[in-house]
């Protein structure tokens, strides 16, 4: 692959004799040049992304326990088994609940931070950097800080110290399913890690809003809130849609912090398994590739439907 | 407020008490938020430099009673934790992936943006649609593919599948579309082909954007967890994130050493990020990511 990328440009075949070859090469060898540039990437994408997707689809219709070259086709039974499996349904509920918390909260807070930072003159770069910095941190490291220091069950953890300040007892934030304090732990870790990135997207969106619109709203005597409600927010619509979609897809792929915050040496607790954690155990620990693939296909359909609905909704909005 | 003419969203209105109140509350909110954002870094630093015994005490401490710099040498002297190997593996994987992604996606993005080809839109559609397909769908069959190739537990298994990033290609294409066409046309009139135009004219003028993509790729690669935990299954192929993760869930954890490990793992990235974030911000603005 690297030979194609770094090597000298391919020789220009004249191709005068062969008209088929001539057509393949295109006008001024453009087709050849196109594939020289795009070819390495497309080959890799096909081999490492597209083929696995179709292979997964194939596996989902076969009995594939411990093997990936199955011989027995089983129709939709992997799908029906998956949909009947309470653990899989629980993982879908976990995803819906997680998305219902993390998507709106991240959206609102990152927009708020972007608006605050954009209206700041003094120390703007400082504030932007502080909020953006956790983006460079890994989910594993954040999980460690959250699990063993910020929200550990030890009375000396920061959360328990604050609780004692308000006269409350120290509590286990992570180990107990009831009440589900672990949601606070998981969600706040993700918020810390990703707010800054979405703030940067919103900051770029805010910059593209024409100043004349703000002049007009000032002349009309709009309050700050009215200006935000009727000028800023509607003008940000392309950014809003992209941010929502990215947030949703990322929430759906949640894995790192769940495994590292809730996981223990002897396995993962029976609650709060998002889809990816569940599939990780079905596919890689139990080696049931057929069911794992069926689960993955079901999840893809869900994501695709939501994405299409959002695109639809967005276009409908535009026409209005 | 009425006579005020705002020229910019951030422009200050008349110095009435109302706007002064606005400034004060805005800065208070920002300062509170900044403190909250810095707390985890503070905890990491405090714990990494605390004596082990202090971390299990039941009382809160703002700073370590004694600064325990020895955690650093203890961590790297701990036979049970292959920290050094993890760091070396992560450095190799992240560097090679970054170089590879920049070259492969940069060229593909340029080809898609600038070389007329009949099926170019169709290819772009395929590339964009793979963006919507979550890793959840591909990690099982990708794992299987790695198994067939005998790449489980190897560095090439960690590196090669990550070289083909649809998102990077998409962003490079957006960037090259916004590149002034006249410059390239002039280069082609001077007799440079597509190859020469790309490497001698376009690439040197895309340094800032390339730096942004490289930084994001390096960080993503260094911080990756799902793929390394699936493929890097032998001690020789653990990345630093896998080493830390196993350390977290192990028994009889030496917390001070663990936090020192985490500190060592993020410090180079934080420094790099602080230097490079200007390019990332510009890159986001330039490609209209999330807009247009």
Coordinates of C-alpha atoms in Angstrom, one line a residue:
Chain A
X1 CA 0.0 0.0 0.0
X2 CA 2.7 2.4 0.9
X3 CA 4.4 1.7 -2.4
X4 CA 1.5 3.3 -4.2
X5 CA 1.5 6.3 -1.9
X6 CA 5.1 7.1 -1.7
X7 CA 6.4 5.6 -5.0
X8 CA 7.0 7.6 -8.2
X9 CA 4.0 8.5 -10.3
X10 CA 2.8 5.6 -12.4
X11 CA 4.1 5.7 -16.0
X12 CA 1.7 7.2 -18.6
X13 CA 0.6 4.4 -20.8
X14 CA -0.2 5.9 -24.2
X15 CA -3.0 3.4 -24.9
X16 CA -3.3 4.5 -28.5
X17 CA -4.0 1.0 -29.7
X18 CA -6.5 -0.1 -27.2
X19 CA -9.7 1.9 -27.1
X20 CA -11.0 0.1 -24.0
X21 CA -7.8 0.9 -22.2
X22 CA -8.1 4.4 -23.4
X23 CA -11.6 4.7 -21.9
X24 CA -10.5 3.2 -18.6
X25 CA -7.7 5.7 -18.3
X26 CA -10.0 8.5 -19.1
X27 CA -9.4 11.9 -20.6
X28 CA -5.7 12.9 -19.9
X29 CA -5.3 9.8 -17.8
X30 CA -7.7 11.3 -15.2
X31 CA -9.2 8.0 -14.2
X32 CA -5.7 6.7 -13.5
X33 CA -4.8 9.7 -11.5
X34 CA -8.0 9.5 -9.6
X35 CA -7.3 6.0 -8.5
X36 CA -3.7 6.7 -7.7
X37 CA -5.0 9.3 -5.2
X38 CA -8.1 7.6 -3.9
X39 CA -7.2 4.0 -4.5
X40 CA -5.2 3.2 -1.4
X41 CA -7.9 4.6 0.8
X42 CA -10.8 2.9 -1.0
X43 CA -9.0 -0.5 -0.9
X44 CA -8.4 -0.2 2.8
X45 CA -12.0 1.0 3.4
X46 CA -13.4 -2.0 1.4
X47 CA -11.1 -4.5 3.2
X48 CA -11.3 -3.3 6.7
X49 CA -14.8 -1.6 6.9
X50 CA -17.1 -2.6 4.1
X51 CA -16.3 -6.3 3.8
X52 CA -16.6 -6.8 7.6
X53 CA -20.0 -5.1 7.5
X54 CA -21.3 -7.6 4.9
X55 CA -19.6 -10.5 6.5
X56 CA -21.3 -9.5 9.7
X57 CA -24.6 -9.5 7.9
X58 CA -23.9 -13.0 6.5
X59 CA -22.9 -14.3 10.0
X60 CA -26.1 -13.0 11.5
X61 CA -28.2 -15.4 9.4
X62 CA -26.0 -18.4 10.3
X63 CA -25.3 -20.5 13.4
X64 CA -21.8 -19.3 14.2
X65 CA -20.7 -20.3 17.6
X66 CA -16.9 -20.3 17.9
X67 CA -16.5 -20.3 14.2
X68 CA -16.6 -17.6 11.5
X69 CA -17.0 -19.9 8.5
X70 CA -20.5 -21.2 9.4
X71 CA -22.3 -23.8 7.3
X72 CA -25.7 -23.9 8.8
X73 CA -28.1 -21.1 7.8
X74 CA -30.7 -20.4 10.4
X75 CA -32.8 -17.6 8.9
X76 CA -33.9 -15.0 11.3
X77 CA -33.5 -17.1 14.4
X78 CA -30.5 -15.2 15.7
X79 CA -32.5 -12.0 15.4
X80 CA -35.6 -13.4 17.2
X81 CA -33.4 -14.9 19.9
X82 CA -31.6 -11.5 20.4
X83 CA -34.9 -9.6 20.5
X84 CA -36.3 -12.1 23.1
X85 CA -33.1 -12.0 25.2
X86 CA -33.9 -9.8 28.2
X87 CA -30.2 -8.9 28.6
X88 CA -30.2 -7.4 25.0
X89 CA -33.4 -5.6 25.6
X90 CA -32.0 -4.2 28.8
X91 CA -28.9 -3.0 26.9
X92 CA -31.2 -1.1 24.5
X93 CA -33.0 0.4 27.5
X94 CA -29.6 1.4 29.0
X95 CA -28.7 3.1 25.7
X96 CA -32.0 5.0 25.5
X97 CA -31.6 6.1 29.1
X98 CA -28.0 7.1 28.6
X99 CA -28.8 9.0 25.4
X100 CA -31.7 10.7 27.1
X101 CA -29.4 12.0 29.7
X102 CA -26.2 12.7 27.8
X103 CA -27.5 14.1 24.5
X104 CA -29.6 17.0 25.8
X105 CA -27.3 17.9 28.7
X106 CA -24.2 17.9 26.5
X107 CA -26.0 19.9 23.8
X108 CA -27.3 22.6 26.2
X109 CA -24.1 22.9 28.3
X110 CA -21.7 23.0 25.3
X111 CA -23.9 25.6 23.6
X112 CA -24.0 27.6 26.9
X113 CA -20.2 27.5 27.2
X114 CA -19.7 28.5 23.6
X115 CA -22.0 31.5 24.0
X116 CA -20.3 32.5 27.2
X117 CA -16.8 32.1 25.7
X118 CA -17.7 33.9 22.5
X119 CA -18.9 37.0 24.4
X120 CA -15.8 37.1 26.5
X121 CA -12.9 39.4 25.6
X122 CA -10.5 39.1 28.5
X123 CA -9.0 35.6 28.9
X124 CA -11.1 34.1 26.1
X125 CA -8.3 31.8 25.0
X126 CA -7.7 30.7 28.6
X127 CA -11.3 29.7 29.2
X128 CA -11.5 28.0 25.8
X129 CA -8.4 26.0 26.5
X130 CA -9.5 24.9 29.9
X131 CA -12.8 23.6 28.5
X132 CA -11.2 22.0 25.5
X133 CA -8.3 20.4 27.4
X134 CA -10.1 17.2 28.6
X135 CA -10.6 16.3 24.9
X136 CA -6.9 15.2 25.0
X137 CA -7.6 12.9 28.0
X138 CA -8.6 9.3 27.5
X139 CA -11.8 7.6 28.7
X140 CA -9.6 5.1 30.6
X141 CA -7.8 7.9 32.6
X142 CA -11.0 9.7 33.2
X143 CA -12.6 6.5 34.4
X144 CA -9.7 6.0 36.9
X145 CA -10.1 9.5 38.3
X146 CA -13.9 9.2 38.6
X147 CA -13.9 5.7 40.0
X148 CA -11.0 5.9 42.4
X149 CA -10.9 9.5 43.5
X150 CA -13.8 11.7 42.6
X151 CA -16.6 9.2 43.3
X152 CA -15.0 6.4 45.2
X153 CA -16.9 4.9 48.1
X154 CA -14.1 6.0 50.5
X155 CA -15.2 8.8 52.9
X156 CA -12.2 10.8 51.7
X157 CA -13.3 10.9 48.0
X158 CA -14.2 14.4 46.8
X159 CA -17.9 13.5 46.3
X160 CA -18.2 12.1 49.8
X161 CA -16.3 15.0 51.3
X162 CA -18.8 17.4 49.7
X163 CA -21.7 15.2 50.9
X164 CA -20.4 15.3 54.5
X165 CA -20.2 19.1 54.2
X166 CA -23.9 19.1 53.7
X167 CA -24.5 16.7 56.5
X168 CA -24.9 13.6 54.4
X169 CA -23.3 10.2 54.9
X170 CA -20.7 8.8 52.7
X171 CA -22.1 6.5 50.1
X172 CA -21.1 4.0 47.5
X173 CA -21.5 5.9 44.2
X174 CA -20.7 3.1 41.9
X175 CA -21.1 -0.3 43.5
X176 CA -24.8 -0.3 44.1
X177 CA -27.6 -0.4 41.5
X178 CA -30.2 1.2 43.8
X179 CA -30.4 4.1 43.9
X180 CA -28.6 4.4 40.5
X181 CA -26.0 7.0 41.5
X182 CA -23.7 5.4 38.9
X183 CA -25.5 7.3 36.2
X184 CA -24.2 10.5 37.7
X185 CA -20.7 9.1 37.7
X186 CA -20.8 7.8 34.2
X187 CA -22.6 10.8 32.7
X188 CA -20.4 13.4 34.4
X189 CA -17.2 11.7 33.2
X190 CA -18.4 11.8 29.6
X191 CA -19.6 15.4 30.0
X192 CA -16.1 16.4 31.2
X193 CA -14.5 14.6 28.3
X194 CA -16.6 15.8 25.4
X195 CA -18.2 19.2 26.3
X196 CA -15.1 21.1 25.1
X197 CA -15.2 19.5 21.6
X198 CA -18.8 20.4 21.0
X199 CA -18.2 23.9 22.4
X200 CA -15.6 24.3 19.7
X201 CA -18.1 23.2 17.0
X202 CA -20.6 25.7 18.4
X203 CA -18.0 28.5 18.5
X204 CA -17.3 27.9 14.8
X205 CA -21.0 28.0 14.1
X206 CA -21.5 31.2 16.1
X207 CA -18.7 32.9 14.1
X208 CA -20.5 32.3 10.9
X209 CA -23.6 34.2 12.0
X210 CA -23.7 37.5 10.2
X211 CA -23.2 40.6 12.5
X212 CA -25.9 42.4 10.6
X213 CA -28.5 40.1 12.1
X214 CA -27.4 41.2 15.6
X215 CA -27.5 44.8 14.5
X216 CA -31.0 44.3 13.4
X217 CA -32.1 42.7 16.6
X218 CA -30.4 45.4 18.6
X219 CA -32.3 48.1 16.6
X220 CA -35.5 46.2 17.2
X221 CA -34.7 46.4 21.0
X222 CA -34.5 42.7 21.5
X223 CA -33.4 41.4 24.9
X224 CA -30.4 39.1 25.1
X225 CA -32.7 36.1 25.5
X226 CA -34.9 37.2 22.5
X227 CA -31.8 37.6 20.4
X228 CA -30.6 34.2 21.3
X229 CA -34.0 32.6 20.8
X230 CA -34.8 34.3 17.4
X231 CA -31.4 35.0 15.9
X232 CA -28.6 32.9 17.3
X233 CA -30.3 29.6 17.8
X234 CA -32.1 29.4 14.4
X235 CA -28.9 30.5 12.6
X236 CA -27.0 27.7 14.3
X237 CA -29.3 25.1 12.8
X238 CA -26.8 23.2 10.6
X239 CA -24.4 23.0 13.7
X240 CA -27.3 21.9 15.9
X241 CA -28.2 19.0 13.7
X242 CA -24.6 17.9 13.3
X243 CA -24.0 18.1 17.0
X244 CA -27.1 16.1 17.9
X245 CA -26.2 13.4 15.4
X246 CA -22.6 13.1 16.6
X247 CA -23.8 13.0 20.2
X248 CA -26.3 10.3 19.5
X249 CA -23.8 8.1 17.5
X250 CA -21.2 8.6 20.2
X251 CA -23.6 7.8 23.0
X252 CA -24.5 4.7 21.1
X253 CA -20.8 3.6 21.0
X254 CA -20.3 4.1 24.7
X255 CA -18.0 1.4 25.9
X256 CA -14.8 2.7 27.5
X257 CA -16.1 4.4 30.6
X258 CA -18.8 1.8 31.3
X259 CA -16.2 -1.0 31.2
X260 CA -13.6 0.9 33.2
X261 CA -15.9 2.5 35.8
X262 CA -18.3 -0.4 36.4
X263 CA -16.1 -3.4 35.4
X264 CA -14.5 -5.5 38.0
X265 CA -11.8 -8.1 37.8
X266 CA -14.3 -11.0 37.9
X267 CA -16.5 -9.4 35.2
X268 CA -19.2 -6.8 34.6
X269 CA -22.2 -6.2 36.9
X270 CA -25.6 -7.4 35.5
X271 CA -27.0 -3.9 35.2
X272 CA -26.1 -0.8 33.1
X273 CA -24.7 -2.7 30.1
X274 CA -24.8 -0.5 27.0
X275 CA -25.1 -2.4 23.7
X276 CA -21.4 -2.4 22.9
X277 CA -20.5 -3.8 26.3
X278 CA -23.2 -6.5 25.9
X279 CA -22.0 -7.4 22.4
X280 CA -18.4 -7.5 23.6
X281 CA -19.4 -10.2 26.0
X282 CA -21.6 -12.1 23.6
X283 CA -19.3 -12.0 20.7
X284 CA -15.8 -12.1 22.2
X285 CA -16.3 -13.9 25.5
X286 CA -19.0 -16.4 24.5
X287 CA -17.7 -16.5 20.9
X288 CA -21.3 -16.5 19.6
X289 CA -20.6 -14.5 16.4
X290 CA -24.0 -15.2 14.8
X291 CA -25.9 -13.6 17.7
X292 CA -23.4 -10.9 18.1
X293 CA -23.7 -9.9 14.5
X294 CA -27.5 -10.0 14.6
X295 CA -27.4 -7.7 17.6
X296 CA -25.1 -5.4 15.7
X297 CA -27.4 -5.3 12.7
X298 CA -30.4 -4.5 14.9
X299 CA -28.5 -1.6 16.4
X300 CA -27.4 -0.3 13.0
X301 CA -31.0 -0.2 11.8
X302 CA -32.0 1.7 14.9
X303 CA -29.2 4.3 14.4
X304 CA -29.9 4.6 10.6
X305 CA -33.6 5.2 11.2
X306 CA -32.9 7.9 13.8
X307 CA -30.3 9.5 11.5
X308 CA -32.7 9.5 8.6
X309 CA -35.5 10.9 10.7
X310 CA -33.2 13.7 11.9
X311 CA -32.2 14.5 8.3
X312 CA -35.8 14.5 7.3
X313 CA -36.8 16.7 10.2
X314 CA -34.0 19.1 9.3
X315 CA -35.0 19.4 5.6
X316 CA -38.6 19.9 6.6
X317 CA -37.5 22.7 8.8
X318 CA -35.5 24.3 6.0
X319 CA -38.5 24.5 3.7
X320 CA -40.7 26.2 6.2
Chain B
X1 CA -30.0 49.3 25.3
X2 CA -32.2 51.1 22.7
X3 CA -29.6 53.5 21.3
X4 CA -26.9 50.9 21.4
X5 CA -25.7 49.6 18.0
X6 CA -24.2 46.2 18.3
X7 CA -21.5 45.7 15.7
X8 CA -20.5 42.3 16.9
X9 CA -22.2 39.7 19.1
X10 CA -19.5 40.2 21.7
X11 CA -19.6 44.0 21.6
X12 CA -20.4 45.7 24.8
X13 CA -23.5 47.7 25.2
X14 CA -23.7 50.9 27.1
X15 CA -22.1 50.7 30.5
X16 CA -25.4 50.6 32.3
X17 CA -25.7 48.6 35.5
X18 CA -27.6 45.9 33.7
X19 CA -24.7 45.2 31.3
X20 CA -22.2 45.4 34.1
X21 CA -24.3 42.8 36.0
X22 CA -24.2 40.7 32.8
X23 CA -20.4 40.8 32.6
X24 CA -20.0 39.9 36.3
X25 CA -22.4 37.0 36.1
X26 CA -20.8 35.8 32.8
X27 CA -17.4 35.8 34.3
X28 CA -18.6 34.2 37.5
X29 CA -20.2 31.4 35.5
X30 CA -17.0 30.9 33.4
X31 CA -14.8 30.8 36.5
X32 CA -17.0 28.3 38.3
X33 CA -17.0 26.1 35.2
X34 CA -13.2 26.4 34.7
X35 CA -12.7 25.3 38.3
X36 CA -15.0 22.3 37.8
X37 CA -13.1 21.4 34.6
X38 CA -9.7 21.6 36.4
X39 CA -10.7 19.5 39.4
X40 CA -10.0 16.1 37.8
X41 CA -6.6 17.2 36.7
X42 CA -5.9 18.4 40.2
X43 CA -7.0 15.1 41.7
X44 CA -4.8 13.2 39.2
X45 CA -1.8 15.2 40.1
X46 CA -2.4 15.0 43.9
X47 CA -2.9 11.3 43.9
X48 CA 0.1 10.6 41.6
X49 CA 2.4 12.4 44.1
X50 CA 0.8 11.1 47.3
X51 CA 2.3 8.3 49.4
X52 CA 0.3 5.1 48.9
X53 CA -0.8 5.0 52.6
X54 CA -2.3 8.5 52.4
X55 CA -4.7 7.5 49.6
X56 CA -6.6 5.0 51.6
X57 CA -7.0 7.3 54.6
X58 CA -10.5 8.3 55.5
X59 CA -9.9 12.0 55.6
X60 CA -9.7 14.6 52.8
X61 CA -6.4 16.1 52.1
X62 CA -5.8 19.1 49.7
X63 CA -2.2 18.2 49.1
X64 CA 0.0 15.2 49.9
X65 CA 1.6 15.4 53.3
X66 CA 4.9 14.5 51.7
X67 CA 5.5 14.7 47.9
X68 CA 6.2 11.2 46.8
X69 CA 8.2 11.5 43.6
X70 CA 9.3 7.9 44.2
X71 CA 6.0 6.7 42.7
X72 CA 7.5 7.3 39.3
X73 CA 10.4 4.9 39.8
X74 CA 8.2 2.4 41.7
X75 CA 5.8 2.4 38.7
X76 CA 8.5 1.6 36.2
X77 CA 10.1 -0.9 38.6
X78 CA 6.8 -2.8 39.0
X79 CA 7.2 -6.1 37.1
X80 CA 3.4 -6.7 37.2
X81 CA 2.6 -3.6 35.2
X82 CA 4.2 -3.5 31.7
X83 CA 4.0 0.3 31.7
X84 CA 7.1 1.0 29.6
X85 CA 6.1 -1.5 27.0
X86 CA 2.6 0.1 26.9
X87 CA 4.0 3.5 26.3
X88 CA 6.4 2.3 23.6
X89 CA 3.6 0.4 21.8
X90 CA 1.2 3.4 22.0
X91 CA 3.9 5.7 20.7
X92 CA 4.6 3.4 17.7
X93 CA 0.9 2.8 16.9
X94 CA -0.1 6.4 17.3
X95 CA 2.8 7.8 15.2
X96 CA 2.4 5.3 12.4
X97 CA -1.3 5.7 12.3
X98 CA -1.0 9.5 12.2
X99 CA 1.5 9.5 9.4
X100 CA -0.5 6.9 7.5
X101 CA -3.9 8.6 7.9
X102 CA -2.5 12.0 6.9
X103 CA -1.0 10.6 3.7
X104 CA -3.8 8.2 2.7
X105 CA -6.7 10.4 3.6
X106 CA -5.0 13.6 2.4
X107 CA -4.4 12.1 -1.1
X108 CA -7.9 10.6 -1.2
X109 CA -9.5 13.8 -0.1
X110 CA -7.6 15.7 -2.8
X111 CA -8.5 13.2 -5.5
X112 CA -12.2 13.4 -4.5
X113 CA -12.2 17.1 -4.4
X114 CA -10.2 18.0 -7.5
X115 CA -9.9 15.1 -10.0
X116 CA -13.0 14.8 -12.2
X117 CA -14.2 11.3 -12.1
X118 CA -17.6 9.9 -13.1
X119 CA -18.3 7.9 -10.0
X120 CA -16.7 10.3 -7.6
X121 CA -20.1 11.3 -6.0
X122 CA -21.1 7.7 -5.6
X123 CA -17.8 7.0 -3.8
X124 CA -18.3 10.0 -1.6
X125 CA -21.8 8.7 -0.7
X126 CA -20.3 5.3 0.3
X127 CA -17.6 6.9 2.4
X128 CA -20.1 9.1 4.2
X129 CA -22.5 6.3 4.9
X130 CA -19.7 4.2 6.6
X131 CA -19.5 7.2 9.0
X132 CA -22.9 6.4 10.3
X133 CA -22.2 2.8 10.9
X134 CA -21.0 2.4 14.4
X135 CA -17.9 0.5 15.5
X136 CA -20.4 -1.9 17.2
X137 CA -21.2 -3.4 13.9
X138 CA -17.7 -3.8 12.6
X139 CA -15.7 -4.9 15.6
X140 CA -16.9 -8.5 15.6
X141 CA -16.2 -9.2 11.9
X142 CA -13.0 -7.1 12.0
X143 CA -11.8 -9.2 14.9
X144 CA -12.6 -12.2 12.8
X145 CA -10.6 -10.8 9.9
X146 CA -7.7 -10.1 12.2
X147 CA -7.9 -13.7 13.4
X148 CA -7.8 -15.0 9.9
X149 CA -4.8 -12.9 9.1
X150 CA -3.1 -14.0 12.3
X151 CA -2.9 -10.4 13.4
X152 CA -4.3 -10.8 16.9
X153 CA -1.8 -9.7 19.4
X154 CA 0.4 -8.0 16.9
X155 CA 1.2 -4.4 16.2
X156 CA 0.0 -4.5 12.6
X157 CA -3.3 -5.7 13.9
X158 CA -3.4 -2.6 16.1
X159 CA -2.2 -0.2 13.3
X160 CA -3.4 -1.2 9.9
X161 CA -7.2 -1.3 10.3
X162 CA -7.0 2.3 11.8
X163 CA -5.2 3.7 8.7
X164 CA -8.4 4.1 6.7
X165 CA -10.4 6.9 8.4
X166 CA -13.5 7.9 6.5
X167 CA -13.9 11.0 8.6
X168 CA -10.4 12.3 7.9
X169 CA -10.9 11.7 4.2
X170 CA -14.2 13.6 4.4
X171 CA -12.6 16.5 6.2
X172 CA -9.6 16.7 3.8
X173 CA -12.0 16.8 0.9
X174 CA -14.0 19.6 2.5
X175 CA -10.7 21.5 3.0
X176 CA -9.4 21.0 -0.5
X177 CA -12.8 22.1 -1.9
X178 CA -12.2 25.4 -0.2
X179 CA -8.7 25.7 -1.5
X180 CA -8.3 28.5 -4.1
X181 CA -8.5 26.8 -7.5
X182 CA -6.5 29.5 -9.4
X183 CA -3.3 28.5 -7.7
X184 CA -3.6 24.9 -8.8
X185 CA -4.6 25.9 -12.3
X186 CA -1.5 28.1 -12.6
X187 CA 0.6 25.1 -11.4
X188 CA -1.0 22.9 -14.1
X189 CA -0.4 25.5 -16.8
X190 CA 3.3 25.4 -15.6
X191 CA 3.3 21.8 -16.5
X192 CA 2.8 20.1 -13.1
X193 CA 0.6 17.1 -13.2
X194 CA -1.9 16.2 -10.4
X195 CA 0.9 14.6 -8.5
X196 CA 3.3 17.6 -8.7
X197 CA 0.5 20.0 -8.0
X198 CA -0.6 18.1 -4.9
X199 CA 2.9 17.6 -3.4
X200 CA 4.5 20.9 -4.4
X201 CA 1.7 23.4 -4.4
X202 CA -1.3 22.2 -2.4
X203 CA 0.4 20.2 0.4
X204 CA 2.8 22.9 1.5
X205 CA -0.2 25.3 1.8
X206 CA -2.2 22.8 3.9
X207 CA 0.2 22.5 6.8
X208 CA -2.1 24.1 9.4
X209 CA -5.0 21.9 8.4
X210 CA -2.9 18.8 8.2
X211 CA -1.5 19.6 11.7
X212 CA -5.1 19.7 13.0
X213 CA -6.0 16.4 11.5
X214 CA -2.7 14.9 12.6
X215 CA -3.2 16.1 16.2
X216 CA -6.8 14.7 16.3
X217 CA -5.6 11.4 14.8
X218 CA -2.7 11.1 17.2
X219 CA -4.9 11.8 20.2
X220 CA -7.6 9.4 19.0
X221 CA -5.1 6.7 18.4
X222 CA -3.3 7.1 21.7
X223 CA -6.5 7.1 23.6
X224 CA -8.3 4.3 21.8
X225 CA -9.5 1.5 24.0
X226 CA -12.1 -0.8 22.3
X227 CA -9.9 -1.9 19.4
X228 CA -6.7 -2.3 21.4
X229 CA -8.6 -4.3 24.1
X230 CA -10.1 -6.6 21.3
X231 CA -6.9 -7.1 19.3
X232 CA -4.0 -6.4 21.6
X233 CA -4.4 -9.5 23.7
X234 CA -0.8 -10.4 24.4
X235 CA 1.4 -8.6 26.7
X236 CA 3.6 -7.6 23.8
X237 CA 0.8 -5.7 22.1
X238 CA -0.8 -4.0 25.1
X239 CA -1.2 -0.2 24.6
X240 CA -0.9 2.1 27.5
X241 CA -4.7 2.4 27.8
X242 CA -5.0 -1.4 28.1
X243 CA -2.2 -1.5 30.7
X244 CA -4.0 1.1 32.7
X245 CA -7.4 -0.5 32.4
X246 CA -6.1 -3.9 33.6
X247 CA -4.3 -2.1 36.4
X248 CA -7.6 -0.4 37.4
X249 CA -9.6 -3.6 37.7
X250 CA -6.8 -5.7 39.2
X251 CA -6.8 -6.7 42.9
X252 CA -4.5 -5.0 45.5
X253 CA -4.1 -2.0 43.4
X254 CA -1.3 0.4 44.2
X255 CA -3.4 3.5 43.6
X256 CA -0.6 6.0 43.8
X257 CA 1.4 4.1 41.2
X258 CA -1.8 3.8 39.1
X259 CA -2.4 7.5 39.2
X260 CA 1.3 8.1 38.4
X261 CA 0.8 5.8 35.3
X262 CA -2.2 7.8 34.2
X263 CA -0.3 11.1 34.6
X264 CA 2.6 9.8 32.6
X265 CA 0.1 8.6 29.9
X266 CA -1.7 11.9 29.5
X267 CA 1.1 14.5 30.1
X268 CA 2.6 14.3 26.6
X269 CA -0.8 14.6 25.0
X270 CA -1.9 17.5 27.1
X271 CA 1.3 19.4 26.1
X272 CA 0.9 18.6 22.5
X273 CA -2.7 19.5 22.6
X274 CA -2.0 22.9 24.2
X275 CA 0.4 23.7 21.4
X276 CA -1.8 22.4 18.6
X277 CA -5.3 23.5 19.6
X278 CA -5.0 26.7 17.6
X279 CA -4.8 24.6 14.4
X280 CA -7.7 22.4 15.5
X281 CA -9.9 25.4 16.1
X282 CA -9.0 27.0 12.8
X283 CA -9.5 23.6 11.0
X284 CA -13.0 23.3 12.5
X285 CA -13.8 26.9 11.3
X286 CA -12.3 26.3 7.9
X287 CA -14.1 23.1 6.9
X288 CA -17.4 24.3 8.4
X289 CA -17.6 21.0 10.3
X290 CA -21.0 20.8 11.6
X291 CA -22.2 23.6 9.3
X292 CA -22.9 24.2 5.7

